[in-house]
Tab-separated table of C-alpha atoms and ligand atoms in Angstrom:
chain	number	residue	atom	x	y	z
A	1	MET	CA	-0.807	111.802	220.706
A	2	ARG	CA	-1.326	113.923	217.603
A	3	GLY	CA	-3.720	112.934	214.799
A	4	ALA	CA	-2.953	112.027	211.183
A	5	ARG	CA	-4.906	113.119	208.159
A	6	ILE	CA	-4.901	112.945	204.398
A	7	LEU	CA	-3.534	116.350	203.377
A	8	SER	CA	-4.049	115.870	199.648
A	9	THR	CA	-4.774	113.313	196.930
A	10	GLY	CA	-3.756	112.805	193.298
A	11	ARG	CA	-4.512	110.387	190.474
A	12	ALA	CA	-3.133	109.310	187.123
A	13	LEU	CA	-5.215	107.411	184.584
A	14	PRO	CA	-3.867	106.268	181.234
A	15	ARG	CA	-5.330	108.219	178.337
A	16	ARG	CA	-6.351	105.138	176.377
A	17	VAL	CA	-10.037	104.393	177.013
A	18	VAL	CA	-11.028	100.763	176.386
A	19	PRO	CA	-14.796	100.317	176.042
A	20	ASN	CA	-16.399	96.897	176.526
A	21	SER	CA	-16.828	96.659	172.756
A	22	ASP	CA	-13.020	96.512	172.371
A	23	LEU	CA	-12.909	93.448	174.637
A	24	ALA	CA	-15.811	91.889	172.736
A	25	SER	CA	-13.703	92.127	169.582
A	26	VAL	CA	-10.972	89.861	171.027
A	27	MET	CA	-12.945	87.434	173.229
A	28	ASP	CA	-16.404	85.904	173.440
A	29	THR	CA	-18.165	88.498	175.578
A	30	THR	CA	-20.657	91.336	175.154
A	31	ASP	CA	-21.094	94.849	176.465
A	32	GLU	CA	-24.440	93.731	177.891
A	33	TRP	CA	-22.895	90.829	179.894
A	34	ILE	CA	-20.136	93.011	181.326
A	35	VAL	CA	-22.455	95.886	182.266
A	36	GLN	CA	-25.062	93.584	183.799
A	37	ARG	CA	-22.582	91.543	185.876
A	38	THR	CA	-20.043	94.221	186.820
A	39	GLY	CA	-21.392	97.701	186.001
A	40	ILE	CA	-18.187	98.401	184.046
A	41	ARG	CA	-18.618	100.239	180.719
A	42	GLU	CA	-15.021	101.199	180.013
A	43	ARG	CA	-11.588	101.115	181.609
A	44	ARG	CA	-8.132	102.586	180.964
A	45	PHE	CA	-5.169	100.610	179.642
A	46	VAL	CA	-1.595	101.931	179.398
A	47	GLU	CA	0.354	102.281	176.167
A	48	PRO	CA	3.193	99.769	175.751
A	49	GLY	CA	6.197	100.589	177.936
A	50	VAL	CA	4.279	102.277	180.765
A	51	GLY	CA	4.446	100.451	184.104
A	52	SER	CA	2.698	100.872	187.446
A	53	ALA	CA	5.665	102.810	188.874
A	54	GLU	CA	5.304	105.518	186.213
A	55	LEU	CA	1.575	105.881	186.903
A	56	GLY	CA	2.381	105.977	190.626
A	57	VAL	CA	4.972	108.692	190.069
A	58	LEU	CA	2.434	110.847	188.192
A	59	ALA	CA	-0.243	110.406	190.876
A	60	SER	CA	2.316	111.135	193.608
A	61	ALA	CA	3.576	114.292	191.900
A	62	SER	CA	0.001	115.547	191.698
A	63	ALA	CA	-0.767	114.750	195.367
A	64	ILE	CA	2.474	116.373	196.559
A	65	GLU	CA	1.791	119.506	194.512
A	66	LYS	CA	-1.787	119.759	195.783
A	67	ALA	CA	-0.484	119.587	199.360
A	68	GLY	CA	1.652	122.640	198.542
A	69	LEU	CA	4.773	120.551	199.114
A	70	SER	CA	7.782	119.518	197.065
A	71	PRO	CA	9.125	115.931	196.783
A	72	ALA	CA	11.953	116.902	199.152
A	73	ASP	CA	9.356	117.366	201.911
A	74	ILE	CA	8.296	113.699	201.873
A	75	ASP	CA	9.700	111.659	204.793
A	76	PHE	CA	8.544	108.178	203.815
A	77	ILE	CA	7.073	106.367	200.799
A	78	ILE	CA	4.546	103.524	200.912
A	79	PHE	CA	3.712	101.886	197.572
A	80	ALA	CA	0.885	99.358	197.259
A	81	THR	CA	0.615	97.295	194.082
A	82	LEU	CA	0.174	93.738	192.853
A	83	SER	CA	1.699	94.671	189.508
A	84	PRO	CA	5.139	96.161	190.222
A	85	ASP	CA	7.472	96.993	187.335
A	86	HIS	CA	9.803	94.229	188.549
A	87	ILE	CA	9.646	91.319	190.988
A	88	CYS	CA	12.608	93.066	192.600
A	89	PRO	CA	13.136	95.929	193.366
A	90	GLY	CA	9.732	97.192	194.450
A	91	ASN	CA	8.069	100.300	193.046
A	92	GLY	CA	8.685	102.524	196.095
A	93	VAL	CA	12.326	103.113	195.270
A	94	ILE	CA	11.390	104.066	191.699
A	95	VAL	CA	9.184	106.868	193.045
A	96	GLN	CA	12.074	108.000	195.279
A	97	GLU	CA	14.389	108.162	192.271
A	98	LYS	CA	12.006	109.615	189.659
A	99	LEU	CA	10.730	112.391	191.917
A	100	GLY	CA	14.252	113.211	193.121
A	101	MET	CA	13.337	112.677	196.759
A	102	ARG	CA	15.717	112.513	199.661
A	103	ASN	CA	17.012	109.022	200.556
A	104	VAL	CA	13.918	108.308	202.633
A	105	GLY	CA	12.501	104.856	203.397
A	106	ALA	CA	10.385	103.215	200.703
A	107	LEU	CA	8.055	100.431	201.783
A	108	ASP	CA	6.281	98.130	199.336
A	109	VAL	CA	2.875	96.750	200.269
A	110	ARG	CA	1.367	93.711	198.584
A	111	ASN	CA	-2.146	93.331	199.833
A	112	GLN	CA	-3.852	93.663	196.456
A	113	CYS	CA	-7.272	95.323	196.687
A	114	SER	CA	-6.741	96.120	200.388
A	115	GLY	CA	-3.246	97.491	199.709
A	116	PHE	CA	-4.078	101.180	199.920
A	117	ILE	CA	-5.797	100.886	203.317
A	118	TYR	CA	-2.989	98.647	204.598
A	119	GLY	CA	-0.523	101.329	203.481
A	120	LEU	CA	-2.639	104.118	204.965
A	121	SER	CA	-2.616	102.337	208.339
A	122	VAL	CA	1.196	102.384	208.334
A	123	ALA	CA	1.233	106.088	207.437
A	124	GLU	CA	-1.310	106.745	210.205
A	125	ALA	CA	0.858	104.989	212.787
A	126	TYR	CA	4.081	106.753	211.753
A	127	VAL	CA	2.461	110.185	211.762
A	128	LYS	CA	0.500	109.706	214.994
A	129	ALA	CA	3.638	108.416	216.727
A	130	GLY	CA	5.575	111.487	215.571
A	131	ILE	CA	8.102	109.395	213.620
A	132	HIS	CA	7.341	111.016	210.238
A	133	ASP	CA	5.572	114.258	209.265
A	134	ARG	CA	4.835	113.717	205.558
A	135	VAL	CA	4.124	110.196	204.348
A	136	LEU	CA	3.265	109.446	200.716
A	137	VAL	CA	0.880	106.519	200.173
A	138	VAL	CA	0.550	105.291	196.585
A	139	GLY	CA	-1.695	102.668	195.004
A	140	ALA	CA	-0.963	101.890	191.361
A	141	GLU	CA	-1.609	99.045	188.953
A	142	VAL	CA	-0.930	98.030	185.401
A	143	GLN	CA	-3.057	94.926	185.039
A	144	SER	CA	-3.629	95.072	181.291
A	145	THR	CA	-0.247	93.516	180.464
A	146	GLY	CA	-1.013	90.502	182.700
A	147	LEU	CA	-4.525	89.560	181.624
A	148	ASP	CA	-5.587	86.661	179.424
A	149	MET	CA	-7.283	88.576	176.623
A	150	THR	CA	-8.884	85.450	175.153
A	151	THR	CA	-12.197	83.783	175.929
A	152	ARG	CA	-10.351	81.541	178.431
A	153	GLY	CA	-9.706	84.570	180.672
A	154	ARG	CA	-12.895	86.533	180.055
A	155	ASP	CA	-14.353	86.281	183.568
A	156	VAL	CA	-11.286	88.077	184.983
A	157	SER	CA	-10.080	90.227	182.093
A	158	VAL	CA	-13.278	92.242	181.767
A	159	ILE	CA	-12.940	93.411	185.382
A	160	PHE	CA	-9.347	94.544	185.980
A	161	ALA	CA	-7.734	97.758	184.727
A	162	ASP	CA	-4.870	100.248	185.010
A	163	GLY	CA	-4.540	103.424	187.063
A	164	ALA	CA	-2.907	105.096	190.045
A	165	GLY	CA	-3.839	107.221	193.031
A	166	ALA	CA	-1.837	108.745	195.863
A	167	ALA	CA	-2.284	110.583	199.137
A	168	VAL	CA	-0.002	112.621	201.369
A	169	VAL	CA	-0.590	111.964	205.074
A	170	GLY	CA	0.484	114.491	207.686
A	171	PRO	CA	-0.235	115.558	211.279
A	172	CYS	CA	-3.431	117.175	212.576
A	173	GLU	CA	-5.133	117.761	215.895
A	174	PRO	CA	-6.286	114.575	217.706
A	175	GLY	CA	-9.811	113.396	216.861
A	176	ARG	CA	-9.581	114.553	213.216
A	177	GLY	CA	-8.315	112.848	210.074
A	178	ILE	CA	-7.739	109.087	210.193
A	179	LEU	CA	-9.646	107.934	213.282
A	180	SER	CA	-8.722	104.250	212.963
A	181	CYS	CA	-7.821	101.500	210.493
A	182	HIS	CA	-8.933	97.868	210.710
A	183	LEU	CA	-7.047	95.143	208.842
A	184	HIS	CA	-7.899	91.459	208.361
A	185	SER	CA	-6.678	88.399	206.490
A	186	GLU	CA	-7.706	84.791	205.927
A	187	GLY	CA	-4.961	83.060	203.961
A	188	LYS	CA	-6.811	79.769	203.586
A	189	TYR	CA	-8.628	81.336	200.634
A	190	LYS	CA	-5.452	82.313	198.772
A	191	LYS	CA	-6.213	80.022	195.848
A	192	GLU	CA	-9.604	81.610	195.153
A	193	LEU	CA	-8.024	84.722	193.632
A	194	MET	CA	-4.375	84.393	192.763
A	195	VAL	CA	-1.578	84.690	190.237
A	196	ASP	CA	0.209	81.356	190.615
A	197	ALA	CA	3.330	81.929	188.531
A	198	PRO	CA	6.206	82.804	188.302
A	199	SER	CA	6.840	81.057	191.623
A	200	SER	CA	9.823	80.516	193.914
A	201	LEU	CA	8.244	77.123	194.656
A	202	ASP	CA	9.259	76.015	191.177
A	203	PRO	CA	12.913	74.954	190.814
A	204	HIS	CA	13.111	77.056	187.630
A	205	ARG	CA	10.800	79.857	188.777
A	206	VAL	CA	9.524	80.552	185.230
A	207	THR	CA	8.828	77.692	182.829
A	208	HIS	CA	7.337	77.289	179.389
A	209	GLU	CA	4.676	75.072	180.990
A	210	MET	CA	3.558	77.951	183.221
A	211	VAL	CA	3.069	80.221	180.262
A	212	ASP	CA	1.536	77.550	178.008
A	213	SER	CA	-1.047	76.636	180.656
A	214	GLY	CA	-1.754	80.270	181.568
A	215	ARG	CA	-0.623	79.988	185.195
A	216	HIS	CA	0.869	83.499	184.940
A	217	PHE	CA	-2.631	84.927	184.432
A	218	PRO	CA	-4.893	85.725	187.392
A	219	TYR	CA	-7.291	82.981	188.431
A	220	MET	CA	-10.511	83.995	190.193
A	221	ASN	CA	-13.343	81.964	191.650
A	222	GLY	CA	-15.802	84.783	190.960
A	223	ARG	CA	-18.787	83.474	192.887
A	224	TYR	CA	-16.654	82.664	195.900
A	225	VAL	CA	-15.072	86.120	195.882
A	226	PHE	CA	-18.493	87.712	195.530
A	227	THR	CA	-19.987	85.779	198.465
A	228	HIS	CA	-17.123	86.623	200.815
A	229	ALA	CA	-16.893	90.261	199.696
A	230	VAL	CA	-20.548	91.018	200.417
A	231	ARG	CA	-20.103	89.602	203.931
A	232	ARG	CA	-16.724	91.133	204.818
A	233	PHE	CA	-17.352	94.672	203.510
A	234	PRO	CA	-20.333	95.365	205.825
A	235	GLU	CA	-18.577	93.637	208.729
A	236	VAL	CA	-15.427	95.751	208.532
A	237	ILE	CA	-17.385	98.990	207.936
A	238	ARG	CA	-19.441	98.345	211.074
A	239	GLU	CA	-16.226	97.499	212.941
A	240	ALA	CA	-14.762	100.932	212.084
A	241	LEU	CA	-17.948	102.756	213.133
A	242	ASP	CA	-18.302	100.743	216.373
A	243	ALA	CA	-14.654	101.316	217.309
A	244	ASN	CA	-15.267	105.071	217.216
A	245	GLY	CA	-18.756	105.147	218.726
A	246	PHE	CA	-20.569	106.065	215.489
A	247	THR	CA	-23.551	104.538	213.702
A	248	LEU	CA	-24.363	104.217	210.002
A	249	GLU	CA	-26.535	107.346	210.278
A	250	ASP	CA	-23.420	109.349	211.175
A	251	LEU	CA	-21.647	108.327	207.967
A	252	THR	CA	-21.429	111.000	205.252
A	253	LEU	CA	-19.843	108.882	202.546
A	254	LEU	CA	-18.658	105.314	201.975
A	255	VAL	CA	-15.759	105.068	199.511
A	256	PRO	CA	-15.382	101.348	198.866
A	257	HIS	CA	-12.734	99.624	196.801
A	258	GLN	CA	-14.238	99.585	193.310
A	259	ALA	CA	-14.458	95.800	192.907
A	260	ASN	CA	-17.596	95.813	190.807
A	261	LEU	CA	-20.915	97.601	190.915
A	262	ARG	CA	-22.934	94.567	192.035
A	263	ILE	CA	-20.701	94.147	195.091
A	264	THR	CA	-20.878	97.875	195.902
A	265	GLN	CA	-24.679	97.884	195.555
A	266	ALA	CA	-25.051	94.733	197.666
A	267	VAL	CA	-22.890	96.276	200.399
A	268	GLY	CA	-24.836	99.545	200.296
A	269	SER	CA	-28.184	97.797	200.615
A	270	ALA	CA	-26.926	95.383	203.330
A	271	LEU	CA	-26.037	98.471	205.370
A	272	GLY	CA	-29.195	100.358	204.416
A	273	LEU	CA	-27.167	103.208	202.915
A	274	PRO	CA	-28.835	105.331	200.217
A	275	PRO	CA	-26.960	105.261	196.855
A	276	GLU	CA	-25.845	108.890	197.255
A	277	LYS	CA	-23.813	107.873	200.322
A	278	VAL	CA	-21.871	105.204	198.418
A	279	PHE	CA	-19.308	106.421	195.897
A	280	SER	CA	-18.825	104.523	192.646
A	281	ASN	CA	-16.757	105.174	189.530
A	282	VAL	CA	-16.189	101.548	188.483
A	283	GLU	CA	-18.324	102.212	185.407
A	284	ARG	CA	-15.510	104.346	183.933
A	285	TYR	CA	-12.332	102.805	185.331
A	286	GLY	CA	-13.017	99.120	186.073
A	287	ASN	CA	-11.302	97.495	189.047
A	288	THR	CA	-7.890	99.107	189.540
A	289	THR	CA	-7.131	97.082	192.690
A	290	ALA	CA	-4.753	99.019	195.037
A	291	ALA	CA	-5.378	102.211	193.048
A	292	SER	CA	-9.158	102.275	193.209
A	293	ILE	CA	-9.610	103.944	196.614
A	294	PRO	CA	-7.100	106.807	196.131
A	295	ILE	CA	-8.456	107.423	192.606
A	296	ALA	CA	-11.984	107.544	194.062
A	297	LEU	CA	-10.890	109.860	196.887
A	298	ASP	CA	-9.246	112.240	194.430
A	299	GLU	CA	-12.413	112.340	192.330
A	300	CYS	CA	-14.555	112.872	195.438
A	301	VAL	CA	-12.414	115.867	196.417
A	302	GLU	CA	-12.669	117.285	192.896
A	303	LEU	CA	-16.443	116.752	192.757
A	304	GLY	CA	-16.968	118.414	196.139
A	305	ARG	CA	-18.225	115.120	197.612
A	306	LEU	CA	-15.827	115.456	200.580
A	307	ARG	CA	-16.150	118.469	202.831
A	308	GLU	CA	-14.384	119.371	206.017
A	309	GLY	CA	-15.972	117.568	208.959
A	310	ASP	CA	-17.515	114.758	206.881
A	311	LEU	CA	-17.346	111.246	208.336
A	312	VAL	CA	-15.953	109.013	205.594
A	313	CYS	CA	-15.375	105.281	205.586
A	314	LEU	CA	-12.936	103.563	203.219
A	315	ALA	CA	-13.328	99.806	202.845
A	316	ALA	CA	-11.730	97.088	200.758
A	317	PHE	CA	-11.811	93.359	200.124
A	318	GLY	CA	-9.609	91.283	197.860
A	319	SER	CA	-7.252	88.430	197.141
A	320	SER	CA	-5.779	86.197	199.915
A	321	PHE	CA	-8.461	87.070	201.279
A	322	THR	CA	-7.660	90.387	202.938
A	323	TRP	CA	-10.123	93.073	203.911
A	324	ALA	CA	-9.812	96.421	205.664
A	325	SER	CA	-11.485	99.696	206.569
A	326	ALA	CA	-10.465	103.177	207.634
A	327	LEU	CA	-12.704	105.777	209.267
A	328	LEU	CA	-11.840	109.403	208.545
A	329	ARG	CA	-13.085	112.716	209.860
A	330	TRP	CA	-12.327	114.711	206.700
B	401	LIG	N1	-18.604	87.374	179.006
B	401	LIG	C1	-19.587	86.511	178.740
B	401	LIG	N2	-19.802	85.403	179.453
B	401	LIG	C2	-18.974	85.175	180.498
B	401	LIG	C3	-17.929	86.048	180.826
B	401	LIG	C4	-17.759	87.184	180.036
B	401	LIG	N3	-16.800	88.095	180.263
B	401	LIG	N4	-17.288	85.562	181.912
B	401	LIG	C5	-17.910	84.425	182.250
B	401	LIG	N5	-18.924	84.177	181.393
B	401	LIG	C6	-19.860	83.066	181.361
B	401	LIG	C7	-19.377	81.874	182.137
B	401	LIG	O1	-18.509	81.102	181.341
B	401	LIG	C8	-20.679	81.174	182.444
B	401	LIG	O2	-21.052	80.429	181.306
B	401	LIG	P1	-21.759	78.984	181.476
B	401	LIG	O3	-23.024	79.256	182.256
B	401	LIG	O4	-21.988	78.579	180.065
B	401	LIG	O5	-20.781	78.151	182.223
B	401	LIG	C9	-21.681	82.293	182.588
B	401	LIG	O6	-21.068	83.454	181.998
B	401	LIG	C10	-22.019	82.624	184.025
B	401	LIG	O7	-20.827	82.616	184.760
B	401	LIG	P2	-20.842	82.830	186.292
B	401	LIG	O8	-19.453	82.690	186.806
B	401	LIG	O9	-21.921	82.009	186.913
B	401	LIG	O10	-21.283	84.344	186.343
B	401	LIG	P3	-21.533	85.229	187.616
B	401	LIG	O11	-22.934	85.671	187.603
B	401	LIG	O12	-21.006	84.607	188.862
B	401	LIG	O13	-20.633	86.484	187.292
B	401	LIG	C11	-18.563	87.487	187.947
B	401	LIG	C12	-19.244	86.352	187.178
B	401	LIG	C13	-17.062	87.294	187.841
B	401	LIG	C14	-18.949	88.810	187.309
B	401	LIG	C15	-19.078	87.441	189.406
B	401	LIG	O14	-18.842	86.163	189.968
B	401	LIG	C16	-18.420	88.466	190.282
B	401	LIG	O15	-18.735	89.628	190.199
B	401	LIG	N6	-17.487	88.045	191.173
B	401	LIG	C17	-16.694	88.936	191.962
B	401	LIG	C18	-15.542	89.386	191.120
B	401	LIG	C19	-14.797	90.554	191.677
B	401	LIG	O16	-15.357	91.585	191.960
B	401	LIG	N7	-13.497	90.405	191.832
B	401	LIG	C20	-12.654	91.404	192.319
B	401	LIG	C21	-12.612	91.332	193.805
B	401	LIG	S1	-11.546	92.540	194.417
């Protein structure tokens, strides 16, 4: 069987930079609290009228161009987001239309912070099986329009942000590229990090009560999420290394989902990895959920942090709970 590798990456960040001081002007919080608890100093928010599909389109166009391809070369689209433009249709078809692609399949993935790795695993399987040659994997979010920007929502709203990243996956020789992906879920924790409404469980789907009580805003049990994240990240990273006969010493770079700096640091020290082997940009972009890993990868490429032959581990943890890893020979 042939291998599958990331041929190129792209990213799209809104131009509007929102420092912690901007949040402190609309809710009871401080730059000091946010930096100390999350490591985040600023994030990007879209201008009104820009949705996650548009950011995804921009990131995709960049990734496709960097691969030396045109949109017509893409055989399949995978779009991961928790903040699609619409409940229906999904964002994948919007990328197909906006980039003028052929009438290829467009799959929407909804695994929140793990969404990009879930999507990558599908691309890996299609390419390795010889079903598709050029698969576009997108992670994009516009969270800013769905956050409670009052003191009531401050524990969540200071963390999440907008952005998009994309990768083109194509064939390579066996033993290179994406070595394996490892996906997990534990739905019994779904209420610990969720957006409850609108809901098909409700006879009216959207009600004034939902909006008045803030059920359309994300709810997060922060301590609970933290405790599980710092256990699951190391577990799934070790799983990826074990599955391929590698140890932590073999790892060149860990690119974790940018949840928050304290989680990333706790994971790094639990694994005994030096800080230079753990990539972080959460300080500048906040937590962009499904977009954080492809944005980070694109920055790593640009910064020369990823070189041919490097052993790279991607890892994520998030709502539901779901968690995942991917081991790559770059
Ligand atoms: N600014 C100022 N104070 C805040 C605040 C904010 N933005 N958000 C919460 N607080 C307050 C709380 O109300 C609480 O006040 P109280 O002691 O008077 O009740 C106090 O700060 C401490 O809250 P606590 O929840 O104990 O803080 P924490 O140390 O657990 O940190 C998180 C909160 C959210 C930063 C932390 O739990 C965390 O990082 N969780 C993981 C979140 C995450 O990464 N999610 C994404 C996963 S993909």
